[in-house]
mmCIF file of C-alpha atoms in Angstrom:
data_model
loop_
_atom_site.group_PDB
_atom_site.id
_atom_site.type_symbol
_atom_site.label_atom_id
_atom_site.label_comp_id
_atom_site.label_asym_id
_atom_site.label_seq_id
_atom_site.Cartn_x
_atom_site.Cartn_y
_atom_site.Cartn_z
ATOM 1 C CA UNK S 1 73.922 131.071 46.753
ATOM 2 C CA UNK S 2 74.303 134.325 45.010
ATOM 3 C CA UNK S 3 75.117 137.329 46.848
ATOM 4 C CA UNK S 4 71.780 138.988 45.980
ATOM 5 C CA UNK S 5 69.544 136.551 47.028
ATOM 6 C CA UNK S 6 67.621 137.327 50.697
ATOM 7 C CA UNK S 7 66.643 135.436 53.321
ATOM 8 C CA UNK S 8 62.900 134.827 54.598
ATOM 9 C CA UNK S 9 62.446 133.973 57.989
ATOM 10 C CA UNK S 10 59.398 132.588 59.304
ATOM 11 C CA UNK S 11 59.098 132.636 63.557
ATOM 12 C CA UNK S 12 56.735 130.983 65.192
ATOM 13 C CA UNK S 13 56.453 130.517 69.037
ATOM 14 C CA UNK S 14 58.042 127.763 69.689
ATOM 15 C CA UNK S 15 57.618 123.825 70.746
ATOM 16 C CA UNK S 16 59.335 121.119 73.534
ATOM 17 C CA UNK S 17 61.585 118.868 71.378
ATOM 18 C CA UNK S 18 59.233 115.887 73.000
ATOM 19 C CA UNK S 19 56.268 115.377 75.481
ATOM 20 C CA UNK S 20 58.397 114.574 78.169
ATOM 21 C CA UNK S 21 58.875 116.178 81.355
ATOM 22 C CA UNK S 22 62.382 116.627 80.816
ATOM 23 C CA UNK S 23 61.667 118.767 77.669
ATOM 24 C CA UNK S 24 58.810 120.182 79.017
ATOM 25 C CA UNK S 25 60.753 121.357 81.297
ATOM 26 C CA UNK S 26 63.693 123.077 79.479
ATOM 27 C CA UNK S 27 61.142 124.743 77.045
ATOM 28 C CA UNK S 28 59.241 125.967 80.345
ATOM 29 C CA UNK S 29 62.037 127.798 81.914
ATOM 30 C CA UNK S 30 63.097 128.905 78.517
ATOM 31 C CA UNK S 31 59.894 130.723 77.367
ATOM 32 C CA UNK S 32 58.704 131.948 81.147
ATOM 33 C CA UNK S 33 62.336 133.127 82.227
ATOM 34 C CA UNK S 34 61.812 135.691 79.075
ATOM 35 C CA UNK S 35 60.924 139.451 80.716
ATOM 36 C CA UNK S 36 58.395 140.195 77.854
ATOM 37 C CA UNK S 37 56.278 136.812 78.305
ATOM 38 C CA UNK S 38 56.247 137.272 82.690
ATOM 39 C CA UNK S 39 57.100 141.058 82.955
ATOM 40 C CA UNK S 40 57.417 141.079 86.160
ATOM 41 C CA UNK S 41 61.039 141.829 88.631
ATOM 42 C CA UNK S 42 63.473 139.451 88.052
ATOM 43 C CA UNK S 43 63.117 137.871 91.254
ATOM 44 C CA UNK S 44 59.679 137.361 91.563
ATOM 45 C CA UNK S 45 60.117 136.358 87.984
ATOM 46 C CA UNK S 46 62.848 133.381 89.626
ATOM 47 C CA UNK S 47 60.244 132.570 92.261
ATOM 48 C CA UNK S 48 57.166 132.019 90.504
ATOM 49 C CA UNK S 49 59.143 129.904 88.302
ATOM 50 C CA UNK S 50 61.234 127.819 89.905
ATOM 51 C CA UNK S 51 59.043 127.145 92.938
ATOM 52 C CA UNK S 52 55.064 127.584 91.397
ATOM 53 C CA UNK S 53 55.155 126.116 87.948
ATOM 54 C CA UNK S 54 58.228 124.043 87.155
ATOM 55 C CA UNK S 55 58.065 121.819 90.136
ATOM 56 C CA UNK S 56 54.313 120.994 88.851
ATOM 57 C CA UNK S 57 53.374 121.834 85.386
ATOM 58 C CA UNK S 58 55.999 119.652 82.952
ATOM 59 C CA UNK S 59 54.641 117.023 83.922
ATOM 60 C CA UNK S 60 50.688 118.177 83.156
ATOM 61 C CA UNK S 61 51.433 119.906 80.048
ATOM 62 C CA UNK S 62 53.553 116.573 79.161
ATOM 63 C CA UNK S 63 50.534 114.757 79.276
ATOM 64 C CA UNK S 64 48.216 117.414 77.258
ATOM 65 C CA UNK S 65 51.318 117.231 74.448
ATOM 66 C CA UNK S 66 50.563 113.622 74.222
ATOM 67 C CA UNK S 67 47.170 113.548 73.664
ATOM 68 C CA UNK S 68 47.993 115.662 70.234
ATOM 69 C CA UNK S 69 51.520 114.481 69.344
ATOM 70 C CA UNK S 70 51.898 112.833 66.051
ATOM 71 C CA UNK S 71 53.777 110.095 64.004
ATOM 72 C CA UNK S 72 56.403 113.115 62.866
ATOM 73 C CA UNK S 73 56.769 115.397 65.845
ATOM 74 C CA UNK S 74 55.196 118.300 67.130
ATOM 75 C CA UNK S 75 51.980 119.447 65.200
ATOM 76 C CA UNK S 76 53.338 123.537 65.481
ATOM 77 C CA UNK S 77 56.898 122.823 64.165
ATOM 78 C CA UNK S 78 55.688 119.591 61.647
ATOM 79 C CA UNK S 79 52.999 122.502 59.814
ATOM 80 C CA UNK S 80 56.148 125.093 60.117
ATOM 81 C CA UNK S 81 58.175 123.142 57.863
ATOM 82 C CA UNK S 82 55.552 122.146 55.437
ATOM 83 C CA UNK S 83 54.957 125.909 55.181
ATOM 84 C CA UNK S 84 58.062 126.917 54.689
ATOM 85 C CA UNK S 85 58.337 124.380 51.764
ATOM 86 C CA UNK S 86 55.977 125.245 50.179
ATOM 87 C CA UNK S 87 56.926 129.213 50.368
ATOM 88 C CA UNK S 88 60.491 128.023 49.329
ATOM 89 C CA UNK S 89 58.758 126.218 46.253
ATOM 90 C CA UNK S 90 56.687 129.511 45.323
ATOM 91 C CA UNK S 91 59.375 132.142 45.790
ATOM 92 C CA UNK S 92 61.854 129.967 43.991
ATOM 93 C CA UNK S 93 65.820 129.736 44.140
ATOM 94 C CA UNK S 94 66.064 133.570 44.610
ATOM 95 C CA UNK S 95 64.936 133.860 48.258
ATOM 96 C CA UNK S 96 66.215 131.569 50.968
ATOM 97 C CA UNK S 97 63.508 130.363 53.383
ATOM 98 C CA UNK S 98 63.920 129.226 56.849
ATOM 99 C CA UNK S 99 61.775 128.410 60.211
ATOM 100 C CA UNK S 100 62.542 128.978 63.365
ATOM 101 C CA UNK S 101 61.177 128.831 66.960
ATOM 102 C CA UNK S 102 61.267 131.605 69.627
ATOM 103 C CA UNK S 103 61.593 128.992 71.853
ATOM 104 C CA UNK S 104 62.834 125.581 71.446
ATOM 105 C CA UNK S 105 64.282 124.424 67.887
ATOM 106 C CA UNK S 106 64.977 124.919 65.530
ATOM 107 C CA UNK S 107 65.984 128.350 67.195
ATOM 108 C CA UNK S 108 66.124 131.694 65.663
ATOM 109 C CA UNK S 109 69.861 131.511 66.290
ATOM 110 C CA UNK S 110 70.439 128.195 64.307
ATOM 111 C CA UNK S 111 68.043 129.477 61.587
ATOM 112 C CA UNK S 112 69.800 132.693 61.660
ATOM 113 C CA UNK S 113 73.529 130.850 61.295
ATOM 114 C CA UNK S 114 72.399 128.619 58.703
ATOM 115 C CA UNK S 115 71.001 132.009 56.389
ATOM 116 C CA UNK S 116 74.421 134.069 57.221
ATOM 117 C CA UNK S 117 76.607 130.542 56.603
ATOM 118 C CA UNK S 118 74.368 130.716 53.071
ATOM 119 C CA UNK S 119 75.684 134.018 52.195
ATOM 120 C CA UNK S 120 72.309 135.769 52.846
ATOM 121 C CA UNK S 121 73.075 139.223 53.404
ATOM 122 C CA UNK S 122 69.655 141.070 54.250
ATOM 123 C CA UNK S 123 66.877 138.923 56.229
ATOM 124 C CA UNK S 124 62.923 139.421 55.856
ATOM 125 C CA UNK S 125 61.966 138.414 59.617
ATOM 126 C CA UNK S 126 58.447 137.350 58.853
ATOM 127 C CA UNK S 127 56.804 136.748 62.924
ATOM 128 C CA UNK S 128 53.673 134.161 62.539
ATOM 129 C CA UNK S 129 51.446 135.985 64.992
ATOM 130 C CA UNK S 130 48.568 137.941 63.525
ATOM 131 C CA UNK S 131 48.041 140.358 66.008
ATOM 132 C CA UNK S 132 50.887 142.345 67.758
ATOM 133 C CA UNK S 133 51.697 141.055 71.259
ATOM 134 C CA UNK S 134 54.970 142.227 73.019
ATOM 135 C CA UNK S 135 55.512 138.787 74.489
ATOM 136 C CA UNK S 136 55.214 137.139 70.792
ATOM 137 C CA UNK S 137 55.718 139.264 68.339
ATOM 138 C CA UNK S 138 58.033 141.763 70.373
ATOM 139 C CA UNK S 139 60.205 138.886 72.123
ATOM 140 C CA UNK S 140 60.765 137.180 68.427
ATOM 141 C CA UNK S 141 61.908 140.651 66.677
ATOM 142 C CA UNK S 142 64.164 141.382 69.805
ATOM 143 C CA UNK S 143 66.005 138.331 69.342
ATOM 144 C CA UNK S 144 66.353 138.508 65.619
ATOM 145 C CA UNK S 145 67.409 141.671 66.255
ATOM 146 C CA UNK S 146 70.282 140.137 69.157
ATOM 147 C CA UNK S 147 71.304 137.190 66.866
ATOM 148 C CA UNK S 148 71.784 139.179 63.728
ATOM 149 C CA UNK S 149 74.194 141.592 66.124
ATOM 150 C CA UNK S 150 76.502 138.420 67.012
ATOM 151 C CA UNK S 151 77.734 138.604 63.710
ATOM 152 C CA UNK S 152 80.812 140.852 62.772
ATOM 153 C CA UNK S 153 79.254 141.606 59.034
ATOM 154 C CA UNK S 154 75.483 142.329 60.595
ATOM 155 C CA UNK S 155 72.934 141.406 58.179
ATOM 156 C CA UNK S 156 70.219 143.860 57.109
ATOM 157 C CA UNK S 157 66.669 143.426 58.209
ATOM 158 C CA UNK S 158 63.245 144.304 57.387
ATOM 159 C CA UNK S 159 60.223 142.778 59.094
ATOM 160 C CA UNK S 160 56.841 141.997 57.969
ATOM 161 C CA UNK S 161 54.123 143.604 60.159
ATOM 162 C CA UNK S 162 51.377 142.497 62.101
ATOM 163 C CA UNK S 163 48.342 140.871 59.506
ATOM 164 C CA UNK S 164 45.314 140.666 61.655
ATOM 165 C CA UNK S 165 43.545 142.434 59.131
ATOM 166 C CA UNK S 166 45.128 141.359 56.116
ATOM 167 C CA UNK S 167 42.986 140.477 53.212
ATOM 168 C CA UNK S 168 45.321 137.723 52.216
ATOM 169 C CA UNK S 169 45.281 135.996 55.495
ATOM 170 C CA UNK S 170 41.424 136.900 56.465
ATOM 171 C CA UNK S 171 40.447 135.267 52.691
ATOM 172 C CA UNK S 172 42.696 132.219 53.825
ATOM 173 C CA UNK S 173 41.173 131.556 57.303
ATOM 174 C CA UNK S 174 37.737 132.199 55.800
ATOM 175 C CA UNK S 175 38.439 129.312 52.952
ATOM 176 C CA UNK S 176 38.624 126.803 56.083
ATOM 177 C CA UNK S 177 36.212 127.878 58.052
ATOM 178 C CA UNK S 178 33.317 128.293 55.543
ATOM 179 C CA UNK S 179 32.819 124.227 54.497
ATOM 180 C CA UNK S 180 32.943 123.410 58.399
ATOM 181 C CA UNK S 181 30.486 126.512 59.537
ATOM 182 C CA UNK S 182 28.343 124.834 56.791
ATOM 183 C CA UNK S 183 28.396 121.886 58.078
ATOM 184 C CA UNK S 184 28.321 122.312 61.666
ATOM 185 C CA UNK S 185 25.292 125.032 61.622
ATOM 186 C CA UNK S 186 26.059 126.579 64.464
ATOM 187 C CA UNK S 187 23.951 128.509 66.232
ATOM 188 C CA UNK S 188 26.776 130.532 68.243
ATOM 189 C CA UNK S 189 30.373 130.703 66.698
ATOM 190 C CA UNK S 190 33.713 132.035 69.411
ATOM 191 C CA UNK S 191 36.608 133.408 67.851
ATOM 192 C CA UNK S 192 39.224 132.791 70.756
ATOM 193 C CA UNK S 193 42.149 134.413 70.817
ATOM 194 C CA UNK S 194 45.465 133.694 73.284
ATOM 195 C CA UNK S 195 44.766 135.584 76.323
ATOM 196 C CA UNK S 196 47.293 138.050 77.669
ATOM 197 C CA UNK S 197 47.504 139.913 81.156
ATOM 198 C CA UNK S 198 45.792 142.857 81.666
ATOM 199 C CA UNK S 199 48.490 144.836 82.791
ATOM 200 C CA UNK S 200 50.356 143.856 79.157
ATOM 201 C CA UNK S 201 47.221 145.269 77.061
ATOM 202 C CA UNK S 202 47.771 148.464 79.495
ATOM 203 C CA UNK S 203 51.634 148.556 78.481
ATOM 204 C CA UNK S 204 50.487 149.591 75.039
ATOM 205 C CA UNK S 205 48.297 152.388 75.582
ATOM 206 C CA UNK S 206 50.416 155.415 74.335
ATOM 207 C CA UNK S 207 47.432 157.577 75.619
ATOM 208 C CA UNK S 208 47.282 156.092 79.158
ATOM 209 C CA UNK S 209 43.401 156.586 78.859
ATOM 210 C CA UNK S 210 42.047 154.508 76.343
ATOM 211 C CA UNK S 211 42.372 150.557 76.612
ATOM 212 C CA UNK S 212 40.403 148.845 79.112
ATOM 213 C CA UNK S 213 38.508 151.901 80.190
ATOM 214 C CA UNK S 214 35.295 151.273 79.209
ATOM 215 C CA UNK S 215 33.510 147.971 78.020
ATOM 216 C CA UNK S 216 33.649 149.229 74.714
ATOM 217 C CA UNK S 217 37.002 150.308 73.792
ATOM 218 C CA UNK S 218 37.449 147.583 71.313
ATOM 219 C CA UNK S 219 34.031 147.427 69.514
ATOM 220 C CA UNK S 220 36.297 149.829 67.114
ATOM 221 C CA UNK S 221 40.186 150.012 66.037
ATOM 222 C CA UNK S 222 41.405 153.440 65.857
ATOM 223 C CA UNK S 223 44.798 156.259 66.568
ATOM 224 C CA UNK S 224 44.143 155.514 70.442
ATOM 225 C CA UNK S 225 44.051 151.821 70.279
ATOM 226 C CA UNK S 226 45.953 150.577 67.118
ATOM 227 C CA UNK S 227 48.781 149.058 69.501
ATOM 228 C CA UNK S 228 46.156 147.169 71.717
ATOM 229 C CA UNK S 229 46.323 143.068 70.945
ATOM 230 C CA UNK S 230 42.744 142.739 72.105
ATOM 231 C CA UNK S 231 41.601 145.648 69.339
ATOM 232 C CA UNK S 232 43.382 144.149 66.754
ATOM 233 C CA UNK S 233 41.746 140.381 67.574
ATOM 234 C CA UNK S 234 38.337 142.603 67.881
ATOM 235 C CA UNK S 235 39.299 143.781 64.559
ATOM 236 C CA UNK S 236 40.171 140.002 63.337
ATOM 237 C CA UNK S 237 36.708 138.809 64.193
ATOM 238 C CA UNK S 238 34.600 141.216 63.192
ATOM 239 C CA UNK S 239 36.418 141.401 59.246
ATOM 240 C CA UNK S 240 35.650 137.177 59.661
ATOM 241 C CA UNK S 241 32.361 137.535 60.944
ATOM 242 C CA UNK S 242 31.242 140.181 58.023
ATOM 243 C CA UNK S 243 33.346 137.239 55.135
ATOM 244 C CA UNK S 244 31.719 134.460 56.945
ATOM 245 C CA UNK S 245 28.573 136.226 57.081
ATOM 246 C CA UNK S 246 28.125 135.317 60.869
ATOM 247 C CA UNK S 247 25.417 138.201 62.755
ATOM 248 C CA UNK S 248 26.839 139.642 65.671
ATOM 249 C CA UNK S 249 23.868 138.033 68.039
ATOM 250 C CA UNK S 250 25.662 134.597 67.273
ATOM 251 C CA UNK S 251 29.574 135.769 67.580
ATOM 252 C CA UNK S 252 31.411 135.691 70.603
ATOM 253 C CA UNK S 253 35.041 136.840 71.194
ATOM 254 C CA UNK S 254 36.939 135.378 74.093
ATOM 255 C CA UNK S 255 40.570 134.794 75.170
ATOM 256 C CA UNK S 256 42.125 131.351 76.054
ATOM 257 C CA UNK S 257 45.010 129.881 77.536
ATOM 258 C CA UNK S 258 45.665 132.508 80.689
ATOM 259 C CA UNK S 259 47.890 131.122 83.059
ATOM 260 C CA UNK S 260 48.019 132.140 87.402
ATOM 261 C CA UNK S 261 45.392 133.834 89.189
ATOM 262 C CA UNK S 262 45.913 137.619 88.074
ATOM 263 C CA UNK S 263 43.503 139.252 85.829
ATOM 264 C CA UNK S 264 43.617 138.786 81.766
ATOM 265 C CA UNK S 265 41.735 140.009 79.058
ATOM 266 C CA UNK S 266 38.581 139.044 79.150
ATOM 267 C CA UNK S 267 35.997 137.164 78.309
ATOM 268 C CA UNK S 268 37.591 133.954 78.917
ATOM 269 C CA UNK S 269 36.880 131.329 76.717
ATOM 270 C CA UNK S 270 36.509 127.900 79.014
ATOM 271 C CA UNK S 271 33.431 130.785 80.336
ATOM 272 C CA UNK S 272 31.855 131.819 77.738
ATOM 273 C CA UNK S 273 31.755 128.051 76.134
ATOM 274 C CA UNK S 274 30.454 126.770 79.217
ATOM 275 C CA UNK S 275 27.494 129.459 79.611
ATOM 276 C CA UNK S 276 26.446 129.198 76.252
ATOM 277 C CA UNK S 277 25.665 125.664 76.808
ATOM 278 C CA UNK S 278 24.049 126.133 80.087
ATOM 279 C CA UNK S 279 21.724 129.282 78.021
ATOM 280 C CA UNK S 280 20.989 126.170 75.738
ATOM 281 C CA UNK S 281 22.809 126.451 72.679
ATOM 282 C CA UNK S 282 23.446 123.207 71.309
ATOM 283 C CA UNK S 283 25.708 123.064 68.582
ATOM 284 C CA UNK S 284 28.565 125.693 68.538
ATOM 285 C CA UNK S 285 31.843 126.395 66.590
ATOM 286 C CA UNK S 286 35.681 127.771 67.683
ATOM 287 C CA UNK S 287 37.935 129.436 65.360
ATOM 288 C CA UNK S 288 41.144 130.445 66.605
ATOM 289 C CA UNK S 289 42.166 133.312 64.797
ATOM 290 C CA UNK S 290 45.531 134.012 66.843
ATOM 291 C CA UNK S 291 47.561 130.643 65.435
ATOM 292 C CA UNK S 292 48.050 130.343 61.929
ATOM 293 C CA UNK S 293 49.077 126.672 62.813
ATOM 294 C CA UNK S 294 47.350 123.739 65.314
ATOM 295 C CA UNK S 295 49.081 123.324 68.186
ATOM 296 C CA UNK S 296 48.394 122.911 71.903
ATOM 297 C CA UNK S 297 46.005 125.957 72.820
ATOM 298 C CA UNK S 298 44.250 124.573 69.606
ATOM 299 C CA UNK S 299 44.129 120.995 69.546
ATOM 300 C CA UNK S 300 44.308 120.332 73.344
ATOM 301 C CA UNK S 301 42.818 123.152 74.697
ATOM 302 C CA UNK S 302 39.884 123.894 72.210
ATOM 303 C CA UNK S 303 39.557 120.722 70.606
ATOM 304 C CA UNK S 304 39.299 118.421 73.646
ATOM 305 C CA UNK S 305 38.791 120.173 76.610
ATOM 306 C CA UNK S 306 36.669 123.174 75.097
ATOM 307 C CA UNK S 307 34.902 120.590 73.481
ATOM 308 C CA UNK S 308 34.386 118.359 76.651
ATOM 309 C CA UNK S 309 33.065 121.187 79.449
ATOM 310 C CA UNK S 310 30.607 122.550 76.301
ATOM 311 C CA UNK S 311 29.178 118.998 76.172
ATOM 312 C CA UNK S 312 29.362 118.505 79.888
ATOM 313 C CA UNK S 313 27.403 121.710 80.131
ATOM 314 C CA UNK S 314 24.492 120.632 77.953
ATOM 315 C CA UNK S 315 25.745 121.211 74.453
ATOM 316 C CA UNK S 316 25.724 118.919 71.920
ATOM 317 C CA UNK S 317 28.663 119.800 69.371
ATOM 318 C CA UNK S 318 31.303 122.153 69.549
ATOM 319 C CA UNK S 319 32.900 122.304 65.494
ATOM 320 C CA UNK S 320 36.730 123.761 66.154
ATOM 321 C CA UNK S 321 37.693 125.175 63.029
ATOM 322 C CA UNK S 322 41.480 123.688 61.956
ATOM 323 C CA UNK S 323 44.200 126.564 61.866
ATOM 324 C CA UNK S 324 45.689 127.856 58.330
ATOM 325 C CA UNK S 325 48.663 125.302 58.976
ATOM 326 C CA UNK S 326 50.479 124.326 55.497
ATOM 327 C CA UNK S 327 47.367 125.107 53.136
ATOM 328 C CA UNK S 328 47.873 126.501 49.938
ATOM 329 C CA UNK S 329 45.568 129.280 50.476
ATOM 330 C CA UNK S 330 47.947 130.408 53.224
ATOM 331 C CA UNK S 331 51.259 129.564 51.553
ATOM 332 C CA UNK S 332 50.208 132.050 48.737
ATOM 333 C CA UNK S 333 48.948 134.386 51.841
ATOM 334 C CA UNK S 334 52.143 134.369 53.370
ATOM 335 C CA UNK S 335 53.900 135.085 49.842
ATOM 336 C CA UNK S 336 51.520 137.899 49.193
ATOM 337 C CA UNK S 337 52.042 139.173 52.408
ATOM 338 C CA UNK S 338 55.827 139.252 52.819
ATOM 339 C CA UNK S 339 56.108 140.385 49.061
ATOM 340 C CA UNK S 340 54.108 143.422 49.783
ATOM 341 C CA UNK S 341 56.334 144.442 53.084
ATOM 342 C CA UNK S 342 59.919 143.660 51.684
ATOM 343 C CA UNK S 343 61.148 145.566 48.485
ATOM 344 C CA UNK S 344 63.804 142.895 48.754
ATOM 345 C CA UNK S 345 61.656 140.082 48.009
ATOM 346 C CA UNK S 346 59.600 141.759 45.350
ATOM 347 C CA UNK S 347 62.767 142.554 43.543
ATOM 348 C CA UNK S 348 64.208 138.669 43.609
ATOM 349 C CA UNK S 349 62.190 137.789 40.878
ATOM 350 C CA UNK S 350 58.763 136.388 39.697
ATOM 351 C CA UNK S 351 56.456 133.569 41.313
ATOM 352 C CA UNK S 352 57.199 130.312 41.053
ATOM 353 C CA UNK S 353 53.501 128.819 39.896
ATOM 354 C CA UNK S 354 52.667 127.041 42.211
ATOM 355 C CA UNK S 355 50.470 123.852 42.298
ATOM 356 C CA UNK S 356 47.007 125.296 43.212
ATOM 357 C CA UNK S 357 47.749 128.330 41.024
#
């Protein structure tokens, strides 16, 4: 490889290697032993895990990983590499691509060693998260940041920014959501975002007096809120909403997945699907806008069990909306976007046309 050719890394959450509790329970203690994801002291941090959720919840979330497992592995990391081929095929031989997994594998170390081992001198660390969270997009960067240290020639680094209101991406999740909004005719449509804590959202107010203050301090994205996560997946949905041409008395935003008994951002999704049946909406739709690829929260969480409590409710139809994934809408998103952060990647050469070009 020659010596000016850079490396693009794409980071996505991460994945157990199988759905098993054994694995389940490795990746567990892997991803809720990290300070950013439960930022709480240390030891609490050892109790809650060791005697609250890994005694009881491999085995649960083995099950869920089941129900959405495929023939080739993990739906998350399976979509990963297809993406990451198809990037490789549209950047061509000058640019190096690799994926890796914040937790789990292939890890950002191995990805890391295999870039450096290739010669790659300066690394584009592209994070998959739309929005900026600390325990996503912060814990990935911090440990591209520690692996590229280990080595004794460091590489050089640029990272892409946070997307959520990207036109590239937007126009990309729009493209799959249009035919089954069409289809579905909805007559309410949730964007649902991950959930965080509340006390995380908090962490990011520089001002100390803006997020969370009032029940409106996301209905716009501004100085005093353009590190919030919930502003930015306010911001998300309503640039969707205006392509999709959805009116805001038939959006809903919500937050999924929260985890414990603490407060999170709200409104919480498993809610707000459940009382729109009950007000007697009958056929509904769920985008998740916070994964660019399916995975648990999206197959499991929104596609069965969303899906079940909004019939069991009264509702007829709940339409989930599939994530970006390995789509060539969003492989020529994800080249657009890193080409327009890294200098590096602009100057490795022209576009490879690629096959829906």
């Amino acid at each position: 490889m020659g010596e000016d050719v850079p490396g693009l890394l794409l980071i996505n959450l991460g994945t157990p290697e199988r759905p098993a509790a054994g694995p389940l329970r490795r990746y567990l203690r892997e991803f809720l032993s990290d300070p950013r994801v439960l930022d709480v002291p240390g030891w609490k941090r050892w109790l809650v895990l060791n005697l609250f959720i890994l005694p009881f919840r491999p085995r649960r979330s083995a099950e869920a990983y089941a129900k959405i497992w495929t023939r080739e592995g993990s739906p998350l990391l399976v979509h990963g590499r297809a993406l990451a081929g198809k990037v490789r095929a549209r950047l061509g031989p000058g640019v190096a691509v690799e994926v890796a997994m914040r937790y789990g594998r292939p890890s950002i170390r191995q990805a890391m060693e295999s870039l450096y081992r290739g010669g790659v001198r300066r690394v584009v660390a592209f994070p998959l998260y739309p929005q900026y969270s600390s325990a996503a997009t912060g814990s990935s960067l911090e440990r591209v940041y520690r692996e590229a240290a280990r080595f004794w020639s460091v590489p050089f680094l640029e990272v892409v920014p946070p997307f959520y209101r990207h036109p590239a991406f937007l126009d990309a999740v729009a493209a799959i959501a249009r035919p089954v909004l069409e289809e579905a005719a909805p007559e309410r449509v949730f964007f649902s975002f991950h959930g965080l804590p509340e006390r995380q959202v908090l962490k990011s107010d520089r001002t100390r007096a803006t997020c969370l203050r009032t029940a409106d301090c996301c209905d716009r994205l501004g100085p005093a809120n353009l590190d919030c996560y919930r502003a930015q997946c306010f911001e998300t949905a309503r640039l969707l909403a205006g392509r999709l041409r959805i009116p805001p008395g038939r959006q809903v935003v919500c937050f999924q997945s929260r985890l414990g008994r603490e407060s999170w951002i709200r409104p919480y999704t498993d809610e707000a699907v459940r009382e729109a049946a009950r007000e007697g909406i009958r056929r509904a739709a769920i985008l998740s806008p916070a994964f660019v690829a399916d995975c648990l929260e999206t197959l499991e969480e929104l596609g069965i069990r969303a899906a079940a409590d909004f019939r069991a409710a009264g509702g007829e139809r709940l339409a989930v909306v599939p994530c970006l994934n390995a789509t060539d809408s969003w492989a020529d998103a994800v080249v657009a976007i890193a080409r327009e952060a890294s200098p590096w990647l602009r100057a490795a050469g022209p576009l490879v046309t690629s096959p829906s070009s």
